mmCIF file of C-alpha atoms and ligand atoms in Angstrom:
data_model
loop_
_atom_site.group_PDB
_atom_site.id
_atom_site.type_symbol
_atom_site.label_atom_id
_atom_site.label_comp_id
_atom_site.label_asym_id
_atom_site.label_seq_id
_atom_site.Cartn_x
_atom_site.Cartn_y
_atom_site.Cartn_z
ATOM 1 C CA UNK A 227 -55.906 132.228 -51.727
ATOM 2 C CA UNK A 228 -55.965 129.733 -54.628
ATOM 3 C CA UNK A 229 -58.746 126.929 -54.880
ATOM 4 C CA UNK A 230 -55.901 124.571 -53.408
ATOM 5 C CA UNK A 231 -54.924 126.291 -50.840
ATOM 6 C CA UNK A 232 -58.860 127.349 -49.775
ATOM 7 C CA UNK A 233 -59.175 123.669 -49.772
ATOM 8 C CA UNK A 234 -55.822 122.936 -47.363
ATOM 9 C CA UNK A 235 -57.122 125.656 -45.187
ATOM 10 C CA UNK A 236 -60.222 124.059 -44.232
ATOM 11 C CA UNK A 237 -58.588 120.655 -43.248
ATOM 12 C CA UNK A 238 -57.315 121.074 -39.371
ATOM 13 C CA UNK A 239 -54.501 119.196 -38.601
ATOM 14 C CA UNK A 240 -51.728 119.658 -36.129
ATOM 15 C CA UNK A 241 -48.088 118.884 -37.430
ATOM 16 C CA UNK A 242 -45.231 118.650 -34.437
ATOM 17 C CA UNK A 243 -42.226 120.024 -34.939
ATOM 18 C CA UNK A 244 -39.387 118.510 -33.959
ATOM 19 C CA UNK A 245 -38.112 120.059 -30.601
ATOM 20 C CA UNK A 246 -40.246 123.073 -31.759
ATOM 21 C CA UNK A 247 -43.950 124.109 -31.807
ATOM 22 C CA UNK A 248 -47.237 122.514 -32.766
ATOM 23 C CA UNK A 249 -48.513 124.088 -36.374
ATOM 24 C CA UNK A 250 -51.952 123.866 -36.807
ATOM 25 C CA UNK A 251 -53.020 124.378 -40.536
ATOM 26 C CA UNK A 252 -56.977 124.829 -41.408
ATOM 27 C CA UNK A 253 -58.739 127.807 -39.646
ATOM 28 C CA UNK A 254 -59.049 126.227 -36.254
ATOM 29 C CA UNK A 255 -61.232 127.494 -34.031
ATOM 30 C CA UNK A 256 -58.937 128.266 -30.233
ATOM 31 C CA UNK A 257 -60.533 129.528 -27.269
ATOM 32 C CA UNK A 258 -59.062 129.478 -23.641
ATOM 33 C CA UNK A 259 -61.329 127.454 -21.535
ATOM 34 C CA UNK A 260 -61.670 127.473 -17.900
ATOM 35 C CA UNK A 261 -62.821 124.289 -15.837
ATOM 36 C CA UNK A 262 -65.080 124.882 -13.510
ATOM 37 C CA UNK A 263 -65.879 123.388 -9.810
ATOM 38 C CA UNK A 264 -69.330 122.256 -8.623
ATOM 39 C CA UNK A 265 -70.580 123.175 -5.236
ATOM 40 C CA UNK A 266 -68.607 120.155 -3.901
ATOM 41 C CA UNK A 267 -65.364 121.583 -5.284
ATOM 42 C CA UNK A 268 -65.140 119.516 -7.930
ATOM 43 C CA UNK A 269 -64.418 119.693 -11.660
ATOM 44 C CA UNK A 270 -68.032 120.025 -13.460
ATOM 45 C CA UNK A 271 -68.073 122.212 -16.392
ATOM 46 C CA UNK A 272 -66.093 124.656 -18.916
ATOM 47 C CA UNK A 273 -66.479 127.720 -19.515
ATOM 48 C CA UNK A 274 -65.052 129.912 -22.559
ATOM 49 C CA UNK A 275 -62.641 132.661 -22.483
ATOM 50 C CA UNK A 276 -60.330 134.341 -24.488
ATOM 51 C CA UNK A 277 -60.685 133.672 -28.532
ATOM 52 C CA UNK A 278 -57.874 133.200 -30.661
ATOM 53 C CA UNK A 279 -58.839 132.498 -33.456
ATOM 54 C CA UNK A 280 -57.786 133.810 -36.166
ATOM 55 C CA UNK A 281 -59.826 133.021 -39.725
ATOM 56 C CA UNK A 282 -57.234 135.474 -41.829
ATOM 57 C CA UNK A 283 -54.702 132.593 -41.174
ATOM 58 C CA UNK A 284 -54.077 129.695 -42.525
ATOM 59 C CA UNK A 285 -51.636 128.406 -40.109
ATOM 60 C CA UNK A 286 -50.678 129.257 -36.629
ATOM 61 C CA UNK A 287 -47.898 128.324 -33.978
ATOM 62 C CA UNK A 288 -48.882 126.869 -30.884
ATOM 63 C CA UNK A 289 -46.288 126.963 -27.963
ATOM 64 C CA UNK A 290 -45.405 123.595 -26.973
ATOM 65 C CA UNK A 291 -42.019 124.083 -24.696
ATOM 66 C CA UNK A 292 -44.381 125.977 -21.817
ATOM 67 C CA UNK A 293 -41.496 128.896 -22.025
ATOM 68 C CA UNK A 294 -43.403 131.572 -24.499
ATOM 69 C CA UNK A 295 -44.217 135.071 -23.270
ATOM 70 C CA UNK A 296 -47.099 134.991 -25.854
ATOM 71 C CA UNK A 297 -49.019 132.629 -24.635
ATOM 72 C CA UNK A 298 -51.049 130.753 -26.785
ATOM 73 C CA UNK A 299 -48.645 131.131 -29.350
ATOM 74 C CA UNK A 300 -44.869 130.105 -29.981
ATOM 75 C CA UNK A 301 -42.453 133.011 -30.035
ATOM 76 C CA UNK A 302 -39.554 130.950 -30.353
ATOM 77 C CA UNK A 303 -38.459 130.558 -27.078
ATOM 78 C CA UNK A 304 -37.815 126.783 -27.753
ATOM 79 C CA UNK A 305 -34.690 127.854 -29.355
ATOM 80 C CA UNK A 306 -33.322 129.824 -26.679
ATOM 81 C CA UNK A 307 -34.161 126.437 -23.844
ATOM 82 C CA UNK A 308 -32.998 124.303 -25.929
ATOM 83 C CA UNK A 309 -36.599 122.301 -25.319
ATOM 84 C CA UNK A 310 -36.196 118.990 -25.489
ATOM 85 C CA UNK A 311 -39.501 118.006 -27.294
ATOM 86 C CA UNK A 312 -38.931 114.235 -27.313
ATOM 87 C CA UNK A 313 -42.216 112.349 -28.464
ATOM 88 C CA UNK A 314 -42.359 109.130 -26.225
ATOM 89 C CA UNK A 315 -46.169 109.031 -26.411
ATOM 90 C CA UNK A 316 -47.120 105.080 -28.025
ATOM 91 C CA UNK A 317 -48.787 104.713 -31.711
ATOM 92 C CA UNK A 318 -50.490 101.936 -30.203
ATOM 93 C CA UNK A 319 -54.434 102.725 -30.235
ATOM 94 C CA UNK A 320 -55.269 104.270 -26.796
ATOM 95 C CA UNK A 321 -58.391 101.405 -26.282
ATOM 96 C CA UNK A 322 -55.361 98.794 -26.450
ATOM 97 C CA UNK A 323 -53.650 99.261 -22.896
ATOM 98 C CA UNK A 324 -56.894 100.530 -21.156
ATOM 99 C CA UNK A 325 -58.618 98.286 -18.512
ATOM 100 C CA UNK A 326 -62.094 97.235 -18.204
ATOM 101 C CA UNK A 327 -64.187 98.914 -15.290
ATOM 102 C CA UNK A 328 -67.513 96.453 -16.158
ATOM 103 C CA UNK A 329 -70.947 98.046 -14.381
ATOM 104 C CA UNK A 330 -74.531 96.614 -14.872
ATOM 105 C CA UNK A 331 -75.186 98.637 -18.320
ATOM 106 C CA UNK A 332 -71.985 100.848 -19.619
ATOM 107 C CA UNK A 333 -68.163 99.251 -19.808
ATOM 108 C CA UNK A 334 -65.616 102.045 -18.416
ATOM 109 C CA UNK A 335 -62.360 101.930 -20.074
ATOM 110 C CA UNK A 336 -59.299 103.706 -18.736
ATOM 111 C CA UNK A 337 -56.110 104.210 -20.206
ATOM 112 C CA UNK A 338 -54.091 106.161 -17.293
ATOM 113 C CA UNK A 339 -51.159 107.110 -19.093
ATOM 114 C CA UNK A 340 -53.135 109.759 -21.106
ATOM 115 C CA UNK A 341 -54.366 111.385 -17.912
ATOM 116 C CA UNK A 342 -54.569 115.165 -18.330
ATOM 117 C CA UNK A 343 -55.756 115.706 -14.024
ATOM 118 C CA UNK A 344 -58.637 117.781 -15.125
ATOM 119 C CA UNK A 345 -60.468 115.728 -12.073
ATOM 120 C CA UNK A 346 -63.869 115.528 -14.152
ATOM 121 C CA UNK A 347 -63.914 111.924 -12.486
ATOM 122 C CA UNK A 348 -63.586 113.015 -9.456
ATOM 123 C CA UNK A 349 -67.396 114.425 -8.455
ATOM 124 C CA UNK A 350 -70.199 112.013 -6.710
ATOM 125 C CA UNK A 351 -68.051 109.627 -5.643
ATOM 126 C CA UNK A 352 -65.856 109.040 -8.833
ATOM 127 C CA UNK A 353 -66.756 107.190 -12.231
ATOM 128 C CA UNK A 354 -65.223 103.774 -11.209
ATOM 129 C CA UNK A 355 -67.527 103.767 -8.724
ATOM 130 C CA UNK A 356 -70.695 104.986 -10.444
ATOM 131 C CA UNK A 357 -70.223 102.912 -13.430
ATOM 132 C CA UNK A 358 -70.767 99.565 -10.590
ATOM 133 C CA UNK A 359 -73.668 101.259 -9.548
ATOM 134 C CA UNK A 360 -75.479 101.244 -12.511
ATOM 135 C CA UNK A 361 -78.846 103.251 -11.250
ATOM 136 C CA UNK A 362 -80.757 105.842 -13.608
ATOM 137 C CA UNK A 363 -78.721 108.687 -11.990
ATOM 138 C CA UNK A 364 -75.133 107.104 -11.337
ATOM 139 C CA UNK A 365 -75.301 106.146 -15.293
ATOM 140 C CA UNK A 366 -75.980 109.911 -15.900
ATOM 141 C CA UNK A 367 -73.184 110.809 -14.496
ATOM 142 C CA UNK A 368 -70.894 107.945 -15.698
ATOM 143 C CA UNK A 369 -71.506 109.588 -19.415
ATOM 144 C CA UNK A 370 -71.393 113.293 -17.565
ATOM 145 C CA UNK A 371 -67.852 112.454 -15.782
ATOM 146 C CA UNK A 372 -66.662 110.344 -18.928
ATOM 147 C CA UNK A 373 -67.425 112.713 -21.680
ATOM 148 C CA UNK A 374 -66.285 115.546 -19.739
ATOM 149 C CA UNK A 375 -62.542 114.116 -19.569
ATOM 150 C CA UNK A 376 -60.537 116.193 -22.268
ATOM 151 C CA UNK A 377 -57.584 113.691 -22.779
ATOM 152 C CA UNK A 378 -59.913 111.161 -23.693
ATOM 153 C CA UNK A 379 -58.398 108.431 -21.244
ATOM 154 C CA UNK A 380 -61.789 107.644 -20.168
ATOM 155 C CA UNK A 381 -63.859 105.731 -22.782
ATOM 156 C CA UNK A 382 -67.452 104.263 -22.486
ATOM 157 C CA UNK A 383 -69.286 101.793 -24.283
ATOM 158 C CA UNK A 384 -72.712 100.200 -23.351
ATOM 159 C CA UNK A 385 -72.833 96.796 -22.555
ATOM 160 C CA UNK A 386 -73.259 94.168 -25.199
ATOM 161 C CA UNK A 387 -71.975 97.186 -27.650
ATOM 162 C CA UNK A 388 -68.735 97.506 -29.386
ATOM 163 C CA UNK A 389 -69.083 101.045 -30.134
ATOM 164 C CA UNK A 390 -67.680 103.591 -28.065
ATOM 165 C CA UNK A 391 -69.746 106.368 -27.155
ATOM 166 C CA UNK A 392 -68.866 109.347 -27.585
ATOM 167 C CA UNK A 393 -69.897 113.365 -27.170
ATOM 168 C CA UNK A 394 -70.686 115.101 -30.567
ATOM 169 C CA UNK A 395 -67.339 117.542 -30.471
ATOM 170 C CA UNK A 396 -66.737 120.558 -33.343
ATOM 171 C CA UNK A 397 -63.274 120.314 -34.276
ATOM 172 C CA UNK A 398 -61.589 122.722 -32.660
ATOM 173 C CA UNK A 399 -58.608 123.723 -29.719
ATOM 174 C CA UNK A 400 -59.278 124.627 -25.877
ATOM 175 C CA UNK A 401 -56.639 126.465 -24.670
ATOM 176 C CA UNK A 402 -57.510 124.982 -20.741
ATOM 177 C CA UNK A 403 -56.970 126.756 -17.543
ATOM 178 C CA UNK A 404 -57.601 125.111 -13.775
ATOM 179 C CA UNK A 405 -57.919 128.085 -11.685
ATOM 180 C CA UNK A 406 -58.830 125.463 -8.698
ATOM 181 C CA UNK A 407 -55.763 124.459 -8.263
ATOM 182 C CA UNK A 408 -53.813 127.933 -9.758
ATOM 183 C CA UNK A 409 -52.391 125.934 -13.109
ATOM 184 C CA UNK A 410 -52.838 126.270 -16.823
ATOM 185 C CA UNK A 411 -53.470 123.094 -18.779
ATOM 186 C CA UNK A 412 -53.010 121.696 -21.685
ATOM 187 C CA UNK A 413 -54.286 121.874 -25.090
ATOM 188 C CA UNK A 414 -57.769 119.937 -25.282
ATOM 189 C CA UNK A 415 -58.172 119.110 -29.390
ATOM 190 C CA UNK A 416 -61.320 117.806 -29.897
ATOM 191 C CA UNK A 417 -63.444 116.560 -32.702
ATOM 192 C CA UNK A 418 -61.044 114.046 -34.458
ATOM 193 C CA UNK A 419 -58.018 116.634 -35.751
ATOM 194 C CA UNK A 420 -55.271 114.464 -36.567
ATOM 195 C CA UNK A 421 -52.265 115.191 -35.236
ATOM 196 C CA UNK A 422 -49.267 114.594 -36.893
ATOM 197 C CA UNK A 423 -45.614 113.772 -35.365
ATOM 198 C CA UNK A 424 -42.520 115.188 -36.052
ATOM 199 C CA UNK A 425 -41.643 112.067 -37.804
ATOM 200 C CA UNK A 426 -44.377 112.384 -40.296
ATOM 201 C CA UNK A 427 -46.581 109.580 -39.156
ATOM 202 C CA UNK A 428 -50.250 110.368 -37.579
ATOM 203 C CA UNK A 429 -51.186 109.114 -34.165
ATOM 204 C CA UNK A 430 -54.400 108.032 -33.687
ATOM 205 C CA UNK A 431 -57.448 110.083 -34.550
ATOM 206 C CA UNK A 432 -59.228 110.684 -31.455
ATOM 207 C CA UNK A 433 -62.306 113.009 -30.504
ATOM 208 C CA UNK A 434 -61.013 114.057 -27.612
ATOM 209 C CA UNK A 435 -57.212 114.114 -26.870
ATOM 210 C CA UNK A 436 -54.569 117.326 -25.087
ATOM 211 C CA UNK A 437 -51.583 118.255 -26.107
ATOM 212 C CA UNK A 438 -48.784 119.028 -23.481
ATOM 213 C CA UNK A 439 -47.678 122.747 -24.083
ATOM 214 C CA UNK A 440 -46.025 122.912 -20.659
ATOM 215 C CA UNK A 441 -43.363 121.272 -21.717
ATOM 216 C CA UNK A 442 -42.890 119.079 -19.321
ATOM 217 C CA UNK A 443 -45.235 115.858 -19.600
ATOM 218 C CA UNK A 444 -42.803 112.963 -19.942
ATOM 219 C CA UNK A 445 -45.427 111.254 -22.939
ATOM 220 C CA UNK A 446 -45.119 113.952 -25.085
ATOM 221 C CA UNK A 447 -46.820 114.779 -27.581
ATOM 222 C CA UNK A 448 -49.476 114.398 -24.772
ATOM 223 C CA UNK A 449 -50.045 115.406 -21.514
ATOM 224 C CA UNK A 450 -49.687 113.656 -18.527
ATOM 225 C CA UNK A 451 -50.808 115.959 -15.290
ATOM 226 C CA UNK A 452 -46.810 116.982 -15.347
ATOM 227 C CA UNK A 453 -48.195 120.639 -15.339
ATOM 228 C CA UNK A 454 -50.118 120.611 -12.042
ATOM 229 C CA UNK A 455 -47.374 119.224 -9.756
ATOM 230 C CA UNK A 456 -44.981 121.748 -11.812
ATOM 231 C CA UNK A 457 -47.304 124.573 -11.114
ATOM 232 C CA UNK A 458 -47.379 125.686 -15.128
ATOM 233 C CA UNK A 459 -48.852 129.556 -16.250
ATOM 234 C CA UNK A 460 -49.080 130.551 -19.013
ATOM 235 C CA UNK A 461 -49.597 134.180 -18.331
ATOM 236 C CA UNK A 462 -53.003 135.165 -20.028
ATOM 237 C CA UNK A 463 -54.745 137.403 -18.236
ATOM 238 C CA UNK A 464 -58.315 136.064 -17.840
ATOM 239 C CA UNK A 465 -61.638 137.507 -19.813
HETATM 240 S S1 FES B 78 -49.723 120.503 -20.200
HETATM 241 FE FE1 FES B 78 -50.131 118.742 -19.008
HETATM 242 S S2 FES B 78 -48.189 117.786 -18.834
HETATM 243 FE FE2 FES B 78 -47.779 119.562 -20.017
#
């Protein structure tokens, strides 16, 4: 590789193609990651799998119609569906259409329509609730449940503070399974890549965001919890 091109390769970015796959140039780090229950059942942690990365590379393909047999990757199957990759996901800044959950010292902010039903909200009584509570342990897990939530829907700030807090994410790509409830998930990007649409214009940089590559989420390029109720594999076997 030329200087130029050593340069291109270390910027990550994800560029949409239209109807087609996501590219990702730069040598992204992409793992499969599991989420894993608590005790109670309930989304807690992640845990790594499969790596597919790939540092000889400079750009790979990244199955977004949910239809490949080569799971993480594209193998052109969105030609022979005739996917329908229609991005009707908003350029408006996520923070914009999120409400306000106020508790004694952290602000919750929610914007639903990003929802990727990974459930991290879910344990000790759910973060709406534990954000009004406000004690030394319910705030723990406020910033636990919040910075847990790979589609980034759930935001925190502290009170009297304009800045969002946020977890300290490498930029890289989980490739997520939920084996709870027998699905594979979505893409979880994390550490601000930018992600470019098909039309050439960036959405909004965001920490932590997931890509639909079911196919099926209905604010594409994101994902919406369409692949739980549609049952989506994606047919790698696990570590
Ligand atoms: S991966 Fe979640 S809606 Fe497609």
């Amino acid at each position: 590789m030329n200087e130029q091109q050593t340069m291109d390769a270390q910027e990550v970015y994800i560029r949409i193609m239209k109807d087609g796959p996501y590219l990702v140039h730069g040598q992204a780090e992409i793992r499969q990651e599991f989420i894993v229950p608590n005790d109670q059942g309930n989304s807690w942690e992640y845990r790594v799998g499969r790596d597919f990365t790939d540092k000889t590379k400079a750009l790979v393909s990244l199955c977004r119609c949910g239809r490949t047999t080569h799971a993480p990757f594209c193998d052109a199957m969105h030609l022979k569906v005739a996917f329908d990759g229609t991005e009707r996901a908003s350029h408006t800044p996520i923070l914009d259409d999120a409400k306000q959950y106020p508790g004694p010292n952290y602000i919750l902010l929610d914007n639903e329509a990003y929802c990727a039903f990974a459930r991290f909200c879910d344990a000790f009584g759910q973060v709406w609730n534990l954000v009004s509570e406000g004690d030394e342990l319910t705030d723990e897990l406020t910033l636990r449940e919040t910075f847990h939530c790979p589609s980034g829907r759930l935001m925190l700030r502290k009170r009297g503070e304009q800045e969002l807090l946020e977890p300290k994410l490498t930029p890289s790509i989980g490739v997520l399974e939920d084996p709870a409830i027998h699905v594979s998930g979505p893409l979880y990007v994390k550490g601000g890549i930018r992600v470019e649409s098909s039309d050439g214009t960036s959405y909004e940089i965001r920490n932590r965001q997931t890509l639909c590559r079911c196919g099926m989420s209905l604010n594409k390029p994101f994902c919406n919890g369409a692949h739980a109720p549609t049952k989506y594999r994606d047919g790698i076997p696990e570590k």
